[in-house]
PDB file of C-alpha atoms and ligand atoms in Angstrom:
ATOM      1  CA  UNK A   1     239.076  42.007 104.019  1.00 71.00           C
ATOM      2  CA  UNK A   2     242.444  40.544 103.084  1.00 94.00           C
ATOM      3  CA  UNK A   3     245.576  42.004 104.536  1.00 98.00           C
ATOM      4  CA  UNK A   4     248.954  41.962 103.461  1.00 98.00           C
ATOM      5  CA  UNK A   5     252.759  41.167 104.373  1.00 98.00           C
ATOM      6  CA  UNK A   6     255.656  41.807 102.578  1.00 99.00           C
ATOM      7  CA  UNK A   7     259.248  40.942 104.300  1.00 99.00           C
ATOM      8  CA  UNK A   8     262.203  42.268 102.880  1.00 99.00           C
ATOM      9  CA  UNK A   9     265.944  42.273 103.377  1.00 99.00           C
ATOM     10  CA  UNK A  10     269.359  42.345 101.267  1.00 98.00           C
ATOM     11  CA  UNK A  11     269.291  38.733 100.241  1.00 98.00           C
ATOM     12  CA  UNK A  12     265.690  37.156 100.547  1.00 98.00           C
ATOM     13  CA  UNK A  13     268.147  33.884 101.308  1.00 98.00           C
ATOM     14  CA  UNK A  14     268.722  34.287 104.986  1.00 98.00           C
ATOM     15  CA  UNK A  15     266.398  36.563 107.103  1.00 99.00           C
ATOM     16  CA  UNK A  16     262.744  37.733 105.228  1.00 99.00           C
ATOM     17  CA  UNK A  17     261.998  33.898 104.186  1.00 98.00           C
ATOM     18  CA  UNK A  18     262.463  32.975 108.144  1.00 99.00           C
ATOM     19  CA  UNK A  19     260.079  35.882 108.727  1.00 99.00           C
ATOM     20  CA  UNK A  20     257.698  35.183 105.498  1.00 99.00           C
ATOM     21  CA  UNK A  21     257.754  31.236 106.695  1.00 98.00           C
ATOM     22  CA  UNK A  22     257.060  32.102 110.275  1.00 99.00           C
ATOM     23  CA  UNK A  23     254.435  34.612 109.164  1.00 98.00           C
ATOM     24  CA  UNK A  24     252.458  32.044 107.606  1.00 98.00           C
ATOM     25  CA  UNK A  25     252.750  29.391 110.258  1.00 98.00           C
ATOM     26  CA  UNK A  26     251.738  32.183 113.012  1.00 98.00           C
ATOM     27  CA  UNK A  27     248.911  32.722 111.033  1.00 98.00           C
ATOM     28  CA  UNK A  28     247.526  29.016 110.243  1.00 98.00           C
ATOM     29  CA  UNK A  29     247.890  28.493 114.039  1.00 98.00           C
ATOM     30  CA  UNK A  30     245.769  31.406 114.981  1.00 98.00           C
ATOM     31  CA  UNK A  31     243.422  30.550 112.050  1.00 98.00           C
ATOM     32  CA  UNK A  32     243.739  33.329 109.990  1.00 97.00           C
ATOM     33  CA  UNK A  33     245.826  32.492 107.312  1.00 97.00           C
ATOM     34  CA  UNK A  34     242.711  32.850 105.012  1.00 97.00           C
ATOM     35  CA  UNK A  35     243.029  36.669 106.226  1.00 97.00           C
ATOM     36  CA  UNK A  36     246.655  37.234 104.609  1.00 98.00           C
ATOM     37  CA  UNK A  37     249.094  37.638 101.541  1.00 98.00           C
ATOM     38  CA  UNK A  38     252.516  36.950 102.815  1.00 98.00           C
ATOM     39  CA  UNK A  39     255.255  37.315 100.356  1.00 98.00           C
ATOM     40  CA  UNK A  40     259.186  37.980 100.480  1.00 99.00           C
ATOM     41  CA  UNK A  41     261.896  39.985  98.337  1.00 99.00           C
ATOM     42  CA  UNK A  42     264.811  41.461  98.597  1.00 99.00           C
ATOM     43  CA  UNK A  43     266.552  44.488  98.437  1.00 98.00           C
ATOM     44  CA  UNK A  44     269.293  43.738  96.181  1.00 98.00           C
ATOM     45  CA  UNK A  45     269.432  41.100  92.921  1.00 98.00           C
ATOM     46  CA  UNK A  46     272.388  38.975  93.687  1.00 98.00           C
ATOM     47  CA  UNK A  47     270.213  35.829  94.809  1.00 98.00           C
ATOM     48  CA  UNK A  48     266.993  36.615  92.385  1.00 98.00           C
ATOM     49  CA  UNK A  49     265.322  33.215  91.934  1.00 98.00           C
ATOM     50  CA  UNK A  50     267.471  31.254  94.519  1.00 98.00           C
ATOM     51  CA  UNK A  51     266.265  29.169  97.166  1.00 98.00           C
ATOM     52  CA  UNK A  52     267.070  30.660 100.949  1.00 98.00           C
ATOM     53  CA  UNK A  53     270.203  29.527 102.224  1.00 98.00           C
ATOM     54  CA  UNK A  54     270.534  25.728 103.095  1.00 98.00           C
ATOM     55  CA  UNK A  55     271.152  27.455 106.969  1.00 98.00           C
ATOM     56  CA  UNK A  56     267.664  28.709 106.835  1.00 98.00           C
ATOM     57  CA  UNK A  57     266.039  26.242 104.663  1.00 98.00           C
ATOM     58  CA  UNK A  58     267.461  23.895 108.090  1.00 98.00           C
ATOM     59  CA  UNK A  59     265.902  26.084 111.333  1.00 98.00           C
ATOM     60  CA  UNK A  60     262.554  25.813 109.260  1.00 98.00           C
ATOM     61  CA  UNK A  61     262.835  22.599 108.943  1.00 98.00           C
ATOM     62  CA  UNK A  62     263.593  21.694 112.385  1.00 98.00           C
ATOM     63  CA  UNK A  63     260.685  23.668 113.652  1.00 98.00           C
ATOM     64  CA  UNK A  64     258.587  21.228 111.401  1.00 98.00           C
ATOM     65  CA  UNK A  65     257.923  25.013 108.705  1.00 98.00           C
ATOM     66  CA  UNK A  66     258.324  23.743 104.874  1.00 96.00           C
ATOM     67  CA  UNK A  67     259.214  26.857 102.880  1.00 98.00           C
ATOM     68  CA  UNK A  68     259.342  26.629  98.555  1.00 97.00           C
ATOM     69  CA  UNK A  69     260.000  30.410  98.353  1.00 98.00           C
ATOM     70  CA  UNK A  70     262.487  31.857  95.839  1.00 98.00           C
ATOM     71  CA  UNK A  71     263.815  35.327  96.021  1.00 98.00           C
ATOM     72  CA  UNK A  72     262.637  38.285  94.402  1.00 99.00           C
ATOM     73  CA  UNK A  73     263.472  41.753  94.334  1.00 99.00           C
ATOM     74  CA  UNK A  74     261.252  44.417  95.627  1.00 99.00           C
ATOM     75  CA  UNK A  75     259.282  46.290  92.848  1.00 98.00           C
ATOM     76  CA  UNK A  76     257.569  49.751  93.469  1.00 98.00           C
ATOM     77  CA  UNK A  77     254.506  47.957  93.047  1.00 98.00           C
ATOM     78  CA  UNK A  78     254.927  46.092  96.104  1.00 98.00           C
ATOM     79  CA  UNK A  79     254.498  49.518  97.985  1.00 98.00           C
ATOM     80  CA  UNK A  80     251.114  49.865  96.111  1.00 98.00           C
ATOM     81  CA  UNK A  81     249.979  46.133  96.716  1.00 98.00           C
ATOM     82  CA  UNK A  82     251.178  45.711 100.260  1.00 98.00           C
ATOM     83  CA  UNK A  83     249.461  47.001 103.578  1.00 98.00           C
ATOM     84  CA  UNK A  84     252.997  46.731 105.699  1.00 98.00           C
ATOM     85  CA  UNK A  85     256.737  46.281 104.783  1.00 99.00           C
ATOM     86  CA  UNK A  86     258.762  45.055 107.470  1.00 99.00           C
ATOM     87  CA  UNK A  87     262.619  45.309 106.933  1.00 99.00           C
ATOM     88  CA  UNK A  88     264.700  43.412 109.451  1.00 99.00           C
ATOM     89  CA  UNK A  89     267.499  46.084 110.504  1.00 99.00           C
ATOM     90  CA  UNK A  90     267.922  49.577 110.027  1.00 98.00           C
ATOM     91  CA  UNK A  91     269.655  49.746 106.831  1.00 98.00           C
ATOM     92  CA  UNK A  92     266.833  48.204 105.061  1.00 98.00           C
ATOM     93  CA  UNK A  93     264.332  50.048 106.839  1.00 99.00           C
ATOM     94  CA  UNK A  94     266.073  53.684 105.337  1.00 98.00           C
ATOM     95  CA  UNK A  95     266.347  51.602 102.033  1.00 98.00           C
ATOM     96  CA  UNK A  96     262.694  50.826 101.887  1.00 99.00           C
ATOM     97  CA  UNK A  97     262.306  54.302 102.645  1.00 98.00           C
ATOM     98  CA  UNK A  98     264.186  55.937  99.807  1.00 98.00           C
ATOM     99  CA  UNK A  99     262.511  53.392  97.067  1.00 98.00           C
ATOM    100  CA  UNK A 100     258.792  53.785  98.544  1.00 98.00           C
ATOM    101  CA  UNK A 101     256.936  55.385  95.510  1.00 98.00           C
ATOM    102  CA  UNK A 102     255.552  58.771  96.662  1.00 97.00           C
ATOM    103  CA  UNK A 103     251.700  58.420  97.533  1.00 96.00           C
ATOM    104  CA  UNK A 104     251.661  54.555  97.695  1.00 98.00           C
ATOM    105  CA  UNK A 105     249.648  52.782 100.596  1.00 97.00           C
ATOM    106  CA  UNK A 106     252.107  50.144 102.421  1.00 98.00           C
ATOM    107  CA  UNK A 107     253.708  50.832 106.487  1.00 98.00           C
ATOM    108  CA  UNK A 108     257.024  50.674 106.510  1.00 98.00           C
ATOM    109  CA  UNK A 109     257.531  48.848 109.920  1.00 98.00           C
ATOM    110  CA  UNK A 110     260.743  47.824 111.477  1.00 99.00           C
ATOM    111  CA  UNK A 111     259.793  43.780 112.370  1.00 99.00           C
ATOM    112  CA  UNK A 112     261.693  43.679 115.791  1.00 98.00           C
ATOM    113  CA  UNK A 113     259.745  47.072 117.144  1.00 98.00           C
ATOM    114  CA  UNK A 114     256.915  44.226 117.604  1.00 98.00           C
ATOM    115  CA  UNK A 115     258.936  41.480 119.667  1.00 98.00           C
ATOM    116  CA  UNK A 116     257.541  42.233 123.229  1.00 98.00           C
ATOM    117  CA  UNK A 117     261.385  41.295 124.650  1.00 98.00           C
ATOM    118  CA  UNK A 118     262.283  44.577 122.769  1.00 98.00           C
ATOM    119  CA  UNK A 119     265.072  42.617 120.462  1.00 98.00           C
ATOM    120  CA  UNK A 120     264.740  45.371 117.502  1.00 98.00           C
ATOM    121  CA  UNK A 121     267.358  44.233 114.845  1.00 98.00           C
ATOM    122  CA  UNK A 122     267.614  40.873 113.296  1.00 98.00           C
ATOM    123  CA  UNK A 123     271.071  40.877 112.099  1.00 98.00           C
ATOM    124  CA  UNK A 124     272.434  39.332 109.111  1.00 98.00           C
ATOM    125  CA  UNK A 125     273.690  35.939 109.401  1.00 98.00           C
ATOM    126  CA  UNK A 126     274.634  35.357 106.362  1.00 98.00           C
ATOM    127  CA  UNK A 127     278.370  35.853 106.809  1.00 97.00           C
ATOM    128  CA  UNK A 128     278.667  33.652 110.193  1.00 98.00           C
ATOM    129  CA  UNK A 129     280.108  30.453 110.077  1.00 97.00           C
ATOM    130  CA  UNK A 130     277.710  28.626 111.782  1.00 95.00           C
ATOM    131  CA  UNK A 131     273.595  28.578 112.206  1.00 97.00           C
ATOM    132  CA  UNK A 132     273.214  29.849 116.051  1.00 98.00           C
ATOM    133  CA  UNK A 133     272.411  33.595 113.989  1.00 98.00           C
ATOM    134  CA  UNK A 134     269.526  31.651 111.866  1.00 98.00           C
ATOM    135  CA  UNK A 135     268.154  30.115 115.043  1.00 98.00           C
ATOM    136  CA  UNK A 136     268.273  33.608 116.766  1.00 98.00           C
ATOM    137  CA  UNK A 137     266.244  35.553 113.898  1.00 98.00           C
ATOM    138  CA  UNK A 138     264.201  32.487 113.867  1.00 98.00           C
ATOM    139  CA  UNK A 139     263.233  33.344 117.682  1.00 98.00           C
ATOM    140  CA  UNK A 140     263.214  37.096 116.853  1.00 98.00           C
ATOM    141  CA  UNK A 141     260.344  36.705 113.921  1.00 99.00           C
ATOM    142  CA  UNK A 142     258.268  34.362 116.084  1.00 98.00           C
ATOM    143  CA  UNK A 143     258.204  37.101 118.799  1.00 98.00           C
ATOM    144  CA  UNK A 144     258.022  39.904 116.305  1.00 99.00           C
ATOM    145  CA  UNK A 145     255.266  38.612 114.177  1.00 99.00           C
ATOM    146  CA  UNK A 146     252.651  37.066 117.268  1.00 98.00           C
ATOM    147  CA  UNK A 147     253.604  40.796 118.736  1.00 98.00           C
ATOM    148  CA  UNK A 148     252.406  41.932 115.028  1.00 98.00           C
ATOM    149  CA  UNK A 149     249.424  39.742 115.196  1.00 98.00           C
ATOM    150  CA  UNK A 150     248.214  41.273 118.720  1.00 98.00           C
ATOM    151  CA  UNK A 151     248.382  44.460 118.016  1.00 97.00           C
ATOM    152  CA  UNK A 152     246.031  43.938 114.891  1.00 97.00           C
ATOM    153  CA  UNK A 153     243.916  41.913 116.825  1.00 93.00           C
ATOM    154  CA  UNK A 154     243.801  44.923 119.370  1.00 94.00           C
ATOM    155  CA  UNK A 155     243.456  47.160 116.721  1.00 89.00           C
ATOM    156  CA  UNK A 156     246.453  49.442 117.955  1.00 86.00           C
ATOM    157  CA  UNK A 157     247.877  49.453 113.917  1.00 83.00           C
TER     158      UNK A 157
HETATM  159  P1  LIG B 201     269.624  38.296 104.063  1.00 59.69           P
HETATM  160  O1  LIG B 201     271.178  37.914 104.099  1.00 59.69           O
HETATM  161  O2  LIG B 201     269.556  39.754 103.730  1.00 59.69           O
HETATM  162  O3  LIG B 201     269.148  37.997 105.439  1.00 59.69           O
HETATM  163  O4  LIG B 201     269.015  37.395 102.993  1.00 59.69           O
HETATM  164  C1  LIG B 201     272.058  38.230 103.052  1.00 59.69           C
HETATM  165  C2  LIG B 201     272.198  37.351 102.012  1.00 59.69           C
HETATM  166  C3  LIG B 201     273.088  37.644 101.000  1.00 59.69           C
HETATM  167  C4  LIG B 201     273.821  38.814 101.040  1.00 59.69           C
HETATM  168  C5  LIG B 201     273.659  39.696 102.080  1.00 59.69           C
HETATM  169  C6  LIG B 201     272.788  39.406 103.092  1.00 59.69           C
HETATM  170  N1  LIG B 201     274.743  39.078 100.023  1.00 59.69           N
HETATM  171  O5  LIG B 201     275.452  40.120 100.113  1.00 59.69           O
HETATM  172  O6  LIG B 201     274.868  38.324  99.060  1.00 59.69           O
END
């Protein structure tokens, strides 16, 4: 049975298209991709039908991941058509909370509690000056997401 992904956070630009983009790389390696629907959106509208930011768009690239996502915002369907919504901090986590339609299906899973190093919040680099904070949440979601993968493999979620 197909499973599903959705990774969300303010933008879609910076963070959840890392995550979404590592996601589906994870996956192809461990030869499952056939197994998932991966998708991204965003909290908020500002960058609806943008591409992520040229810092992200560049860690993907240099770990050889080619990404032609464009944001979205979260509907209230996506709580009814995804199994688990991971936000990337706690702000979007209580956000995610407040919009999930009452009754619908999808977890509402904070990524980081699934990187084994225990690194919970992947903060928003969108405001830094530099890329070091788009390498770092690049790190984070390949942690957080074969930490995912393991525990569904092991059946513990
Ligand atoms: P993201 O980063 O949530 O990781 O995509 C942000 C991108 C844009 C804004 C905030 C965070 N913004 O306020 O425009």
């Amino acid at each position: 049975m197909t499973k599903s992904a959705l990774f969300v956070c303010l933008g879609n630009i910076c963070r959840s298209p890392i995550a979404e983009a590592v996601f589906g790389q994870v996956v192809k390696d461990r030869g499952v991709e056939s197994e998932w629907k991966i998708d991204s959106a965003a909290l908020g509208g500002w960058h609806v039908g943008n591409p992520p930011d040229s810092r992200a768009s560049k860690i993907l690239k240099n770990h050889g991941i080619s990404y032609q996502g464009r944001a979205r915002q979260i509907e209230d369907n996506d709580f009814k058509e995804f199994d688990y919504i991971f936000g990337m901090d706690n702000n979007n986590i209580s956000n995610l909370r407040e919009q999930q339609p009452k009754g619908s299906k999808a977890k509402v899973l904070l990524l980081g509690d699934f990187d084994p190093e225990g690194d919970k919040i992947i903060r928003d680099p969108y405001y830094d000056s530099g890329s070091e904070g788009f390498e770092k949440c690049y790190q984070q979601c390949m942690r957080a997401c074969n930490g995912f993968l393991d525990q569904i493999k092991e059946k513990k979620i």
